[in-house]
Structures are given as C-alpha cells and as structure tokens.
PDB file of C-alpha atoms in Angstrom:
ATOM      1  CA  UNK A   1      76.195 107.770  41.467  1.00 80.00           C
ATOM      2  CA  UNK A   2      76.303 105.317  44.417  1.00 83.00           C
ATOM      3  CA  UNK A   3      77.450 108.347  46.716  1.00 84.00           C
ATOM      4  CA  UNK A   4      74.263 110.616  45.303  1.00 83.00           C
ATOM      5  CA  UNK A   5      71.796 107.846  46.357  1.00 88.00           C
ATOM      6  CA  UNK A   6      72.661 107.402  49.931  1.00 88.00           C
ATOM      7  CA  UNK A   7      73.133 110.993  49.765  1.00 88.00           C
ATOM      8  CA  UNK A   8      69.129 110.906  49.156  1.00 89.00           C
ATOM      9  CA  UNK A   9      67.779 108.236  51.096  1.00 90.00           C
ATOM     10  CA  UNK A  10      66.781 110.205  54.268  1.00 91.00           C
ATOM     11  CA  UNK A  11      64.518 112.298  51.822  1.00 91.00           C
ATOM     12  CA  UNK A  12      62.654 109.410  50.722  1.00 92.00           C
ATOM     13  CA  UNK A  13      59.915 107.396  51.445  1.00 92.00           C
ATOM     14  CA  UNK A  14      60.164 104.575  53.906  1.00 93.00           C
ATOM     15  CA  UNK A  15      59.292 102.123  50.677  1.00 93.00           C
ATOM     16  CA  UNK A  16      61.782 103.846  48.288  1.00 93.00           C
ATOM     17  CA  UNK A  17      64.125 103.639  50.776  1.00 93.00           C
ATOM     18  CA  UNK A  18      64.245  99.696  51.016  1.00 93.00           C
ATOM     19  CA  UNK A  19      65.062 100.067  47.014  1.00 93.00           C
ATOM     20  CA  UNK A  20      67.785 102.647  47.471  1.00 92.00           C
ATOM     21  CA  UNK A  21      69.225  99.812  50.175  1.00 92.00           C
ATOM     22  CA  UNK A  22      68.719  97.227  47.224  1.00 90.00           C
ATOM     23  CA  UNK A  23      70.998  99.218  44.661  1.00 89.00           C
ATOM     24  CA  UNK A  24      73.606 100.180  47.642  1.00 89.00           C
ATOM     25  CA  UNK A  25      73.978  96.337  48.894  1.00 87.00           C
ATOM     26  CA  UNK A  26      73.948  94.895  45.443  1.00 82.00           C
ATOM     27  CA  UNK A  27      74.765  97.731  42.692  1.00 85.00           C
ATOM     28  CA  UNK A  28      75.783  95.144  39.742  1.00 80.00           C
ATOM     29  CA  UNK A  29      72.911  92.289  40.578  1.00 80.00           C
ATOM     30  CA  UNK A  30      69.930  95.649  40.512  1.00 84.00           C
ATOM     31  CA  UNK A  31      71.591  96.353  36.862  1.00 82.00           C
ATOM     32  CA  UNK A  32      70.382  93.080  35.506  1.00 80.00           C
ATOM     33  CA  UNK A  33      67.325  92.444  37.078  1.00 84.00           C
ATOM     34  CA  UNK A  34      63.350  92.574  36.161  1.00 87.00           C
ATOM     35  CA  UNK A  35      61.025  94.988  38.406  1.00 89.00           C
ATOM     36  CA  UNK A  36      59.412  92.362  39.692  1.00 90.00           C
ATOM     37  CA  UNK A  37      62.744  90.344  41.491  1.00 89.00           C
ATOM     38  CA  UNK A  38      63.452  93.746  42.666  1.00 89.00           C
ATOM     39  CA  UNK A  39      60.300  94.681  44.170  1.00 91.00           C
ATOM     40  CA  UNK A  40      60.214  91.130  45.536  1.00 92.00           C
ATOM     41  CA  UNK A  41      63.587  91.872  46.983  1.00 90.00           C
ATOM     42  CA  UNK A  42      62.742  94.979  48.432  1.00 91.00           C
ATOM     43  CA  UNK A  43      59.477  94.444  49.758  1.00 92.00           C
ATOM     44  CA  UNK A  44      58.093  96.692  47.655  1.00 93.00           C
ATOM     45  CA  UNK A  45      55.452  97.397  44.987  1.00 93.00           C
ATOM     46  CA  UNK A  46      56.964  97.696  41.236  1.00 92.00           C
ATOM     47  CA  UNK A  47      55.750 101.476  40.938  1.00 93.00           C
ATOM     48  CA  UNK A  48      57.291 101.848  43.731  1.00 93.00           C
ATOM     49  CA  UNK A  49      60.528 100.989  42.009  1.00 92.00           C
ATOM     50  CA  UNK A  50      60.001 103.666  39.304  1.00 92.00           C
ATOM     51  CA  UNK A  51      59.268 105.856  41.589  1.00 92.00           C
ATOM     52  CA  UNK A  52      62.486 105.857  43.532  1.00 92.00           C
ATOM     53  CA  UNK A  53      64.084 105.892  40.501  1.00 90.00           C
ATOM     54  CA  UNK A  54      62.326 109.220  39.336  1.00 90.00           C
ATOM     55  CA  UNK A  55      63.446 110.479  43.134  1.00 90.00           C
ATOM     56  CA  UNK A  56      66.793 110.456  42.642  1.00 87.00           C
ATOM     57  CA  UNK A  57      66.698 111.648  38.776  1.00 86.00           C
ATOM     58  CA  UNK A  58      66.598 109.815  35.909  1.00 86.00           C
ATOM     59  CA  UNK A  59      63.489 108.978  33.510  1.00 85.00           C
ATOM     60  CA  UNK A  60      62.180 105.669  34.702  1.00 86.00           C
ATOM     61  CA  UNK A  61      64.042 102.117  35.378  1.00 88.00           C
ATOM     62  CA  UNK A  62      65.351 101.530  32.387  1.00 86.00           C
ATOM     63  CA  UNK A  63      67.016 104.511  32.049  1.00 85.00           C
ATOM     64  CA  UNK A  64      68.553 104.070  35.686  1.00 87.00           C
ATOM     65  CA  UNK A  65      69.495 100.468  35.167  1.00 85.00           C
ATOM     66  CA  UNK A  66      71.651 101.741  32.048  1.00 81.00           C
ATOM     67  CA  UNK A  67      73.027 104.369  34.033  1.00 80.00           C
ATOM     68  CA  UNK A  68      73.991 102.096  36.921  1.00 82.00           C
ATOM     69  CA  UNK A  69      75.777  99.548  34.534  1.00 77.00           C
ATOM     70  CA  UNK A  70      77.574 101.324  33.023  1.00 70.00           C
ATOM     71  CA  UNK A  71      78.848 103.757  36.536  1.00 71.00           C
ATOM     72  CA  UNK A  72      79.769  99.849  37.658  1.00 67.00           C
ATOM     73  CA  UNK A  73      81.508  98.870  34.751  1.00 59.00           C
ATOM     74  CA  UNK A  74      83.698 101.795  34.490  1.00 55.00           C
ATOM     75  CA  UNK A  75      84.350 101.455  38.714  1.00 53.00           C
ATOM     76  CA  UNK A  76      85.770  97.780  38.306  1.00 48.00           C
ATOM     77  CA  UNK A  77      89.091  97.791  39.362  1.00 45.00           C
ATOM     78  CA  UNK A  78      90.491  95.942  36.146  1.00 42.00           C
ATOM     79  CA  UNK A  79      88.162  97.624  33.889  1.00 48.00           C
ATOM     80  CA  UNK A  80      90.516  98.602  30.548  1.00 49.00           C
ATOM     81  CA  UNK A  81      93.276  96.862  32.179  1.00 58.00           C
ATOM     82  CA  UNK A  82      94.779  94.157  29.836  1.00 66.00           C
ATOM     83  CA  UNK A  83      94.378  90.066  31.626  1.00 72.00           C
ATOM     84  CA  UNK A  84      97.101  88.740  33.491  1.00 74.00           C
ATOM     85  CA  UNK A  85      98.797  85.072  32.266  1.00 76.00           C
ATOM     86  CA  UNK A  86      97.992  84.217  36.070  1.00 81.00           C
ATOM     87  CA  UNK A  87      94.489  84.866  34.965  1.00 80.00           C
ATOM     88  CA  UNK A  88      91.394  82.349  35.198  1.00 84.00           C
ATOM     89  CA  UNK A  89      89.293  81.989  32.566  1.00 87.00           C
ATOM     90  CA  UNK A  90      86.662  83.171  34.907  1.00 81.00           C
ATOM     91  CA  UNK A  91      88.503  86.050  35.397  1.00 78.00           C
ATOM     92  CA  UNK A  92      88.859  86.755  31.427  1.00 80.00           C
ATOM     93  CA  UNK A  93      85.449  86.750  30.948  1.00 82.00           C
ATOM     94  CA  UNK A  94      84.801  89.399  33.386  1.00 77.00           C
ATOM     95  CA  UNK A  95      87.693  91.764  31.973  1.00 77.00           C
ATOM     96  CA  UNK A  96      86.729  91.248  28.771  1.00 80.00           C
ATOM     97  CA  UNK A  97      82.965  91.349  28.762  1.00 81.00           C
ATOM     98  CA  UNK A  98      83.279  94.521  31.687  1.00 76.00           C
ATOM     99  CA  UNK A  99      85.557  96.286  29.186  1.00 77.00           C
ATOM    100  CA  UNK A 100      83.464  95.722  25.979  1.00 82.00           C
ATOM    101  CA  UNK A 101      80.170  96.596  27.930  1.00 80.00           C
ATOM    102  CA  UNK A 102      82.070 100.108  29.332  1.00 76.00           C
ATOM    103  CA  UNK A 103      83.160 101.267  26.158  1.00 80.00           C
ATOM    104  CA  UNK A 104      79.477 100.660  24.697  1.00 84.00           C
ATOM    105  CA  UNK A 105      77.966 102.223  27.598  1.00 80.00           C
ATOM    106  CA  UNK A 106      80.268 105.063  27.140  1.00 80.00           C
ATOM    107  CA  UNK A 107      79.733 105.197  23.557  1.00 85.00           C
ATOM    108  CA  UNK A 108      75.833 105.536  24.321  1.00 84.00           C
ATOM    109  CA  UNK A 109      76.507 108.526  26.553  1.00 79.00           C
ATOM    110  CA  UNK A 110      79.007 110.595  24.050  1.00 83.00           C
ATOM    111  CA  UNK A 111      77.928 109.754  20.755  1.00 87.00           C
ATOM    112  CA  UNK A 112      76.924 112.507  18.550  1.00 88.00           C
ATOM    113  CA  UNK A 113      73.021 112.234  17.155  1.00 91.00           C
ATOM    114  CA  UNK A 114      73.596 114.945  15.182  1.00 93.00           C
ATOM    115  CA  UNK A 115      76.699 113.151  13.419  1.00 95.00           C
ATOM    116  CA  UNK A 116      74.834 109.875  13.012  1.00 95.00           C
ATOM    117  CA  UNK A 117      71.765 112.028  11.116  1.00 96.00           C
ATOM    118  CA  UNK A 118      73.966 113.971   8.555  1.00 96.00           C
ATOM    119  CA  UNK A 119      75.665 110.606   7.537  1.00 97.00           C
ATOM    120  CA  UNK A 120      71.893 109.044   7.150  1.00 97.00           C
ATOM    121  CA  UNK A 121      70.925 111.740   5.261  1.00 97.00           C
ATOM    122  CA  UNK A 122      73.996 111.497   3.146  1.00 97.00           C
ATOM    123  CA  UNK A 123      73.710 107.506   2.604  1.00 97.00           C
ATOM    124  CA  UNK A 124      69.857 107.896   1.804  1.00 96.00           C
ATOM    125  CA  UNK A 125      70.858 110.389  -0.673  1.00 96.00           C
ATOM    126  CA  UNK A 126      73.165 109.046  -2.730  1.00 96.00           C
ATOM    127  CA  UNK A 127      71.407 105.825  -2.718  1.00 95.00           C
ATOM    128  CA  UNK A 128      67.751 107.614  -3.524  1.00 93.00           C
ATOM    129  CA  UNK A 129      69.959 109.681  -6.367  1.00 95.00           C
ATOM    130  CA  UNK A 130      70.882 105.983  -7.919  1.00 95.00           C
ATOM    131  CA  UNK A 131      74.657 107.175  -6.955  1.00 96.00           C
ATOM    132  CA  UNK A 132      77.675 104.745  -5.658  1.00 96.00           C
ATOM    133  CA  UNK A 133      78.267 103.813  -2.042  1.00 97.00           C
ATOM    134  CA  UNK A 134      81.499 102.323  -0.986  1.00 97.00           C
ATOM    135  CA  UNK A 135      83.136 101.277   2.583  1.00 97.00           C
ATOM    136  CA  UNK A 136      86.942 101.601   2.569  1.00 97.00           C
ATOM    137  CA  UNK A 137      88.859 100.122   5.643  1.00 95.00           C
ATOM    138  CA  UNK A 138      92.197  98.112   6.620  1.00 91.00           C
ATOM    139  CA  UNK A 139      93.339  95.558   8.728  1.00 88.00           C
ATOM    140  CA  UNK A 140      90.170  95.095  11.368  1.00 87.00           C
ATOM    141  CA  UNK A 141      88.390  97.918  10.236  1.00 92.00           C
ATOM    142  CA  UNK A 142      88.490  96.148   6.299  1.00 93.00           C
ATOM    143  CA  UNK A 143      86.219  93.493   8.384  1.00 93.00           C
ATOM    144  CA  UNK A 144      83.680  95.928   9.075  1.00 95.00           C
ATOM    145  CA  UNK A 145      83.942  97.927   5.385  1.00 96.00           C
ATOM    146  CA  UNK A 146      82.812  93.945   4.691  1.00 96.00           C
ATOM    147  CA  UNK A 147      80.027  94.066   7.203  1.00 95.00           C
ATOM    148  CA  UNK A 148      78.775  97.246   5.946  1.00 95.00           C
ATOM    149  CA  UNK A 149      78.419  95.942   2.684  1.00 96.00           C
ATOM    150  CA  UNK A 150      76.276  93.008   3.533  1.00 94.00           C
ATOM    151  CA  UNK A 151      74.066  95.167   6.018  1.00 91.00           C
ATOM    152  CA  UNK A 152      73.466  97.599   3.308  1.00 93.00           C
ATOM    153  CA  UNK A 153      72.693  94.509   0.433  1.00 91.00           C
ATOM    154  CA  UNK A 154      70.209  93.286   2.885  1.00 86.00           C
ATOM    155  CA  UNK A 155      68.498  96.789   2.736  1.00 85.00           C
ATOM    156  CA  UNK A 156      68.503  96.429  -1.271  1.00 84.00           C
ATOM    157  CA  UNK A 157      71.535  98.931  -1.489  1.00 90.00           C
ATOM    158  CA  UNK A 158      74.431  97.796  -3.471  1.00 91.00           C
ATOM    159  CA  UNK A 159      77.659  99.146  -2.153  1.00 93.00           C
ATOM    160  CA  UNK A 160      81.611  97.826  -2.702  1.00 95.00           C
ATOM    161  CA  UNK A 161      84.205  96.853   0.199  1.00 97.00           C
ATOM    162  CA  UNK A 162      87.194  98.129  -0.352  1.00 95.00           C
ATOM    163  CA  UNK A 163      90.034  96.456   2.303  1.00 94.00           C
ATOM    164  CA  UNK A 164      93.114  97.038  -0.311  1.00 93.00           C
ATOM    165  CA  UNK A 165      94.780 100.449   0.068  1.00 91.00           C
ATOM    166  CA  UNK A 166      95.241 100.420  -3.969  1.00 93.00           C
ATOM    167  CA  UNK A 167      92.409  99.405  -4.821  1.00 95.00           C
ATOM    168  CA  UNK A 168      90.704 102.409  -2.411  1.00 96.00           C
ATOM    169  CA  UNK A 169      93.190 104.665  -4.224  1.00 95.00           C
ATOM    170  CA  UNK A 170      91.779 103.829  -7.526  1.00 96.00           C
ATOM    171  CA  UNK A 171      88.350 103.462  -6.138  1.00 96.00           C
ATOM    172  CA  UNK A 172      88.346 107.214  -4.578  1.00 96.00           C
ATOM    173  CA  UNK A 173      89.896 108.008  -8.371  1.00 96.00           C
ATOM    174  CA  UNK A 174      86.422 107.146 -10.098  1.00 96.00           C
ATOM    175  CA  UNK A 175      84.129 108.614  -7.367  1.00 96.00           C
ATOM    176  CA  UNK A 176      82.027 111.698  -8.762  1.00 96.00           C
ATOM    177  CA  UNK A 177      79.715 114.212  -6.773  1.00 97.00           C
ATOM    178  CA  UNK A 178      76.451 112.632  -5.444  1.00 96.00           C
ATOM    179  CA  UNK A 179      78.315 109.127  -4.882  1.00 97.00           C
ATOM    180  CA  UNK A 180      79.109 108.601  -1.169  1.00 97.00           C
ATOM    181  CA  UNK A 181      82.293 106.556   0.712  1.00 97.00           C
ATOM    182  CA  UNK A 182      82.193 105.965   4.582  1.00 97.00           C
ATOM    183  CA  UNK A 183      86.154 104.793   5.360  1.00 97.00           C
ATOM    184  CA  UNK A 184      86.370 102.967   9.099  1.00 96.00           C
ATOM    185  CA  UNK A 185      89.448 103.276  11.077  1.00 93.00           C
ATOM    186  CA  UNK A 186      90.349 103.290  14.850  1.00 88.00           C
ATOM    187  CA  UNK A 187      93.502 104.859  14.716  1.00 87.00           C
ATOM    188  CA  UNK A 188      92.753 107.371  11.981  1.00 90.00           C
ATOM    189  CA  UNK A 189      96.291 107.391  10.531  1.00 90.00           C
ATOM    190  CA  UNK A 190      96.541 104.913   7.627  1.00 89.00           C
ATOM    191  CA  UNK A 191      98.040 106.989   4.772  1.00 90.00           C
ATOM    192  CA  UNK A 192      96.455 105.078   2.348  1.00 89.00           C
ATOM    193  CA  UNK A 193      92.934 105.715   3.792  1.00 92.00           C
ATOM    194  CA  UNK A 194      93.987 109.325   4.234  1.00 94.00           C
ATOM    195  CA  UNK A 195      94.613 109.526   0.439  1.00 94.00           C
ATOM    196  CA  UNK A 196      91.799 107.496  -0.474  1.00 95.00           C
ATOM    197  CA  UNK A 197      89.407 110.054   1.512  1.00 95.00           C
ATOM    198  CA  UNK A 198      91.436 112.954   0.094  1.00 95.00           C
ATOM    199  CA  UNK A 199      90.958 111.681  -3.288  1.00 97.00           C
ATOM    200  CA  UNK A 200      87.221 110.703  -2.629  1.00 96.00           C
ATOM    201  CA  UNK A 201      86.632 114.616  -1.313  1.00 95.00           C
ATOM    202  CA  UNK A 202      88.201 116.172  -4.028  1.00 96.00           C
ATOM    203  CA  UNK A 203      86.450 114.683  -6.572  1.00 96.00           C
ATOM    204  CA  UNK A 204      83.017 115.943  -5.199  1.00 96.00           C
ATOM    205  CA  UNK A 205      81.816 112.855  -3.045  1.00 97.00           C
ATOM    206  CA  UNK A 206      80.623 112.752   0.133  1.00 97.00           C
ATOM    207  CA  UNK A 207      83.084 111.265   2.884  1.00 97.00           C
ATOM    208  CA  UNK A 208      81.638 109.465   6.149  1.00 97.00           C
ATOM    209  CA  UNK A 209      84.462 108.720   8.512  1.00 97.00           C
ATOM    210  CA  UNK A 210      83.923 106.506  11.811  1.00 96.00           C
ATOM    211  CA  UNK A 211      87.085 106.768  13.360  1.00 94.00           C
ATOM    212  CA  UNK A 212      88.663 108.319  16.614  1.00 91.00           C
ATOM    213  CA  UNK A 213      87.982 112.133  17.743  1.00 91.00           C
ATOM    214  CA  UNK A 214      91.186 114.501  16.902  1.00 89.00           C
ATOM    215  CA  UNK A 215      92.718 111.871  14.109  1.00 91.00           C
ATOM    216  CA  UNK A 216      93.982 113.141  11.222  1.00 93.00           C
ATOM    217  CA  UNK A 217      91.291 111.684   9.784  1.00 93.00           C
ATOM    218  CA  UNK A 218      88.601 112.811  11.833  1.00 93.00           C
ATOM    219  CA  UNK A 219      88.818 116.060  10.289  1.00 92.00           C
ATOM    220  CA  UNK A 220      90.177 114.832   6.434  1.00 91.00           C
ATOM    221  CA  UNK A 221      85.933 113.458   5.592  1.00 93.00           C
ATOM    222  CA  UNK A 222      83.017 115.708   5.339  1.00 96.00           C
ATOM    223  CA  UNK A 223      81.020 113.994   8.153  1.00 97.00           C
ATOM    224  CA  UNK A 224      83.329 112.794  11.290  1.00 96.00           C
ATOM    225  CA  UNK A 225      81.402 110.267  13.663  1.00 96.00           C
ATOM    226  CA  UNK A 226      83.627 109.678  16.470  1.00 93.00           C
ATOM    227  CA  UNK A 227      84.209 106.470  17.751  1.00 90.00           C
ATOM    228  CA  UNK A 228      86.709 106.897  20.676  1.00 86.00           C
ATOM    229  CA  UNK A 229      88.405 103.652  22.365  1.00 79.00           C
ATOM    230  CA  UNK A 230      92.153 103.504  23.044  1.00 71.00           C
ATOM    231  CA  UNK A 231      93.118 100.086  22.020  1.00 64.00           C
ATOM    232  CA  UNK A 232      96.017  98.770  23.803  1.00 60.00           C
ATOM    233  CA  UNK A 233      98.739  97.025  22.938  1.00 55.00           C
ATOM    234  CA  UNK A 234      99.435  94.860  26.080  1.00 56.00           C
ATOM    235  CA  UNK A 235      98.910  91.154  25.253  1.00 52.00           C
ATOM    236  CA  UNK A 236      95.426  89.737  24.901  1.00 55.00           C
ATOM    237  CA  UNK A 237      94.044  93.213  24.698  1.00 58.00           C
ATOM    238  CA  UNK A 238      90.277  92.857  23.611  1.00 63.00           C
ATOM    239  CA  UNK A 239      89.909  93.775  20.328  1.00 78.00           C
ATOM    240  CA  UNK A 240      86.544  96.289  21.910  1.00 83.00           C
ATOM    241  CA  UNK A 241      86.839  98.922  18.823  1.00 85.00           C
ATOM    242  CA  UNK A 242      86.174  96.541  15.996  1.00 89.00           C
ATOM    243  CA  UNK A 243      82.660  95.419  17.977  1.00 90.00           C
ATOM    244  CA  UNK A 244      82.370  99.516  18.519  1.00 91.00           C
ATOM    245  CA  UNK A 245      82.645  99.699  14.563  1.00 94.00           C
ATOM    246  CA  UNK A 246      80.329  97.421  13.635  1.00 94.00           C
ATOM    247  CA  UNK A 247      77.687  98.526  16.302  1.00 94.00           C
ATOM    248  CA  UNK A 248      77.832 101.991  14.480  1.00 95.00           C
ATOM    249  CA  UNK A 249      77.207 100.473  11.344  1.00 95.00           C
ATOM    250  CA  UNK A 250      74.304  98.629  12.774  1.00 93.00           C
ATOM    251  CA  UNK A 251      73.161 102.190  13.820  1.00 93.00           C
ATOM    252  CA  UNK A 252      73.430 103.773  10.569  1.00 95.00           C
ATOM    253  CA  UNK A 253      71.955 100.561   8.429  1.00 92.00           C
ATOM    254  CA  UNK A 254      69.101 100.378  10.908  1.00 88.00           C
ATOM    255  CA  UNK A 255      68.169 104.278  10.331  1.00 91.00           C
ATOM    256  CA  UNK A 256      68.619 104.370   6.417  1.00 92.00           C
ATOM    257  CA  UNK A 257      66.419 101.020   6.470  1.00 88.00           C
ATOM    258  CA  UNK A 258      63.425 102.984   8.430  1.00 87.00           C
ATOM    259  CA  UNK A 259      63.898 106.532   6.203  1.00 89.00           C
ATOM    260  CA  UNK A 260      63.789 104.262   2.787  1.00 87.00           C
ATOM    261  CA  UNK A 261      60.759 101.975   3.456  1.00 80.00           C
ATOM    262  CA  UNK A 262      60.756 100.132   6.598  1.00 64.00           C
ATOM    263  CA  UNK A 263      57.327  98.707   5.357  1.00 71.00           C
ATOM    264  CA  UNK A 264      58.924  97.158   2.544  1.00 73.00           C
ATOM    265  CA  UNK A 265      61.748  95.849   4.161  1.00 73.00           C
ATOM    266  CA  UNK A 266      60.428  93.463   6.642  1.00 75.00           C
ATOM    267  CA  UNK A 267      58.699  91.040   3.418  1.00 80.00           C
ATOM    268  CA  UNK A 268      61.542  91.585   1.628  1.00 77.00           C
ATOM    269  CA  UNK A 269      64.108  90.586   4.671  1.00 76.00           C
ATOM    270  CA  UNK A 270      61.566  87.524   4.869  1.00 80.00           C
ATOM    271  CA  UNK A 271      62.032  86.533   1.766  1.00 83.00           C
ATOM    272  CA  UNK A 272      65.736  86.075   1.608  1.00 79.00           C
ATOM    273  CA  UNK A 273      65.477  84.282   5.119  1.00 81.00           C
ATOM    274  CA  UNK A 274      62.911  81.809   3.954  1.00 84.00           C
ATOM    275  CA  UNK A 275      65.208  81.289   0.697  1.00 85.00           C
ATOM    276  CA  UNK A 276      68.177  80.853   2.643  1.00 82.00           C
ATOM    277  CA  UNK A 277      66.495  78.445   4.993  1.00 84.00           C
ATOM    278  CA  UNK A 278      65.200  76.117   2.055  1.00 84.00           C
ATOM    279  CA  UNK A 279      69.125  75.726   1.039  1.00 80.00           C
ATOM    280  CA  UNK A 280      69.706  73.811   4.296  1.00 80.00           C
ATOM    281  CA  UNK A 281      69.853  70.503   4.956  1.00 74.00           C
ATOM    282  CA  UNK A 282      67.425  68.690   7.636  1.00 63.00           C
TER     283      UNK A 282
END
C-alpha cells in the first residue's frame, strides 16, 4: 500500500502531495489521527486530505485510515509471533494489542455478509416463531455460548448456554424444526460439539456454526460463518480468537436487535440500566 502511494505522488497535486509525505514518514501515527492534526501537519486544508485519499483509491479517510492500520499491523515484524521471556512489558503490549487489532482488521476484510444475514434471518425466525435458541460451546468458546446468552436476554430473547458436552448431547436430543442452535468453536473438532450439531440437524433445527473455514465443523451446521485465526500454542500466545468470537456475536445480536424493533429496544435497554444502577451503593 505504502509502495502504491509513492508510486502516485508525482501525479498529484502539490497539496496532496505534502499528505502522501505525511502517511510515507509516519504510516502508523496518520492511522490514528483526526483530519484536522493531519491537515495541520501537512500544511494543508482538511478536504484536501479526502481528496488525496480519493486520489490514490479508496472511499474517503476513514476508509483509508482502516486500510492503512491494518496494512501496518500485519507488516510489524512480530506481528502473530508469540512474546519473548526477554520481553518488556512495553513490548507485550505492542505484540499483543498489534496481533488482536490484525486479526480484527483481517476479519473486517474476509468476513462473509452474506453468512452473517442467513444466520440473522435464521435467529429472527425462530425467535419471531416463539421457537428455542441455544449457544453450545467448550472450553473458551463455552465463555462466549455464555456471552451470547446475555446479549440475546438483553434483546428480550431467552436462549440457554450450553458449555457441557452432555448436556449439549441431550440438549440437541430435544431440539425440533423451527428451534435454532449456533455452536462456537475455533478449532472445529470437538466430537462432542460435532455430535451435538449432528444431533441438532437431524432433528430439523437450524445450526449456526462460528468456527474456522475447512473444519469439520464448518461444513457439519446449516449456516458456516467463518472465523479464521490460527491460535498458537507457543507460551503466552494471546488468546485473539475468543475476542474474534465474541465480536461476531456482537455482530449478530446488534443486527437481530435492529430487524426486531430497534425502537423498542433502546427504552427497554434503559430500563434495565436505570434498575441496575438503583441496586448500587453510593
């Protein structure tokens, strides 16, 4: 990206030149900052920033900034390289933040719209139909079943978390056509998750899988949302596809919120904070 924009500078303006100098000199410092540092910085109007942005291709600022961040992140030397016991903890923060932020950023780019719709419209259904919604997941992913659950509550869906491999088993046993189970995993090869979702499928209900592109589980649900991010075993490795997990979830919970009655969901969200908030002390 870096290469493309010096590539282009002799074919700009004089102005949107000093900005394509900017992002060359200081690539991870543009990323974060407002238009008006960088036209400050630059000498420049903050139009004129857009406009070098739409110069060299992309939609407007924003969509450059994002762009740039994440073409940094993934060039960082140490990026998805596990920290060092010589480490500081300077030095942790950067490889652990830089690695979470690339595999979001990376996320952004691949994800599948079209996935993320048909498991909307699948939730909304069997929740509109008065059917049952469960979240099945083990180990780290059981964490984020547990999330989903409380995200959904919050919309005034009742759902179960299901983090015990029998109790999924016997879960998946009772599930009928119309009800609909979304089962988390990164690896995509717990055999009692497998079962569970080949139970779950068989006995008509919908299966939502968030787990990692060509898993065996990726292809064992109805509606596979990928959710790719080797996680290493080296020591300390950042634990990036649990906070990838729960990020989808947000995703999904945020879109079945809007397609059931986002104008009845802000007083209602309102309501439980102000009742929470009462229960505190001073």
């Amino acid at each position: 990206m870096l290469d493309r924009i010096k590539a282009s500078l002799p074919s700009l303006a004089p102005a949107e030149q000093r900005v394509g100098k900017l992002v060359l000199s200081d690539p991870r410092s543009f990323a974060l900052m407002p238009v008006s540092e960088l036209a400050d910085r630059a000498h420049v109007s903050k139009p004129t920033v857009v406009r070098f942005c739409r110069s060299v291709g992309y939609d407007g600022l924003s969509d450059f900034k994002l762009k740039l961040a994440g073409s940094v992140s993934e060039g960082v030397p140490f990026i998805h390289r596990s920290v060092d016991v010589d480490d500081k903890t300077s030095d942790i923060m950067v490889k652990v933040i830089d690695n979470t932020v690339a595999a979001f950023l990376k996320y952004r780019n691949d994800a599948s719209a079209s996935a993320i719709e048909k498991a909307v419209d699948a939730l909304v259904a069997a929740y509109k139909a008065g059917r049952r919604i469960e979240f099945f997941g083990v180990g780290n992913s059981g964490v984020v079943a547990q999330d989903a659950q409380h995200k959904f509550f919050r919309l005034g869906i009742n759902g179960v978390a299901y983090s015990d491999g029998h109790m999924q088993v016997m879960s998946a046993s009772l599930l009928q056509p119309g009800d609909c189970v979304l089962v988390i995993s990164n690896s995509g090869r717990t055999r009692d998750l497998m079962d569970s979702c080949d139970i779950a499928r068989k006995n008509g209900a919908t299966t939502i899988v968030i787990t990692a592109s060509g898993s065996p589980l990726a292809s064992a649900g109805d509606i596979h949302v990928a959710a790719d991010h080797p996680e290493g075993y080296d020591r300390y490795s950042p634990m990036v596809s649990r906070l990838l997990h729960l990020m989808i979830i947000d995703i999904l919970a945020t879109c079945v919120a809007l397609r059931i009655g986002g104008d009845k969901l802000q007083p209602l969200l309102r309501d439980m904070k102000n009742n929470l908030r009462s229960k505190r002390y001073a």
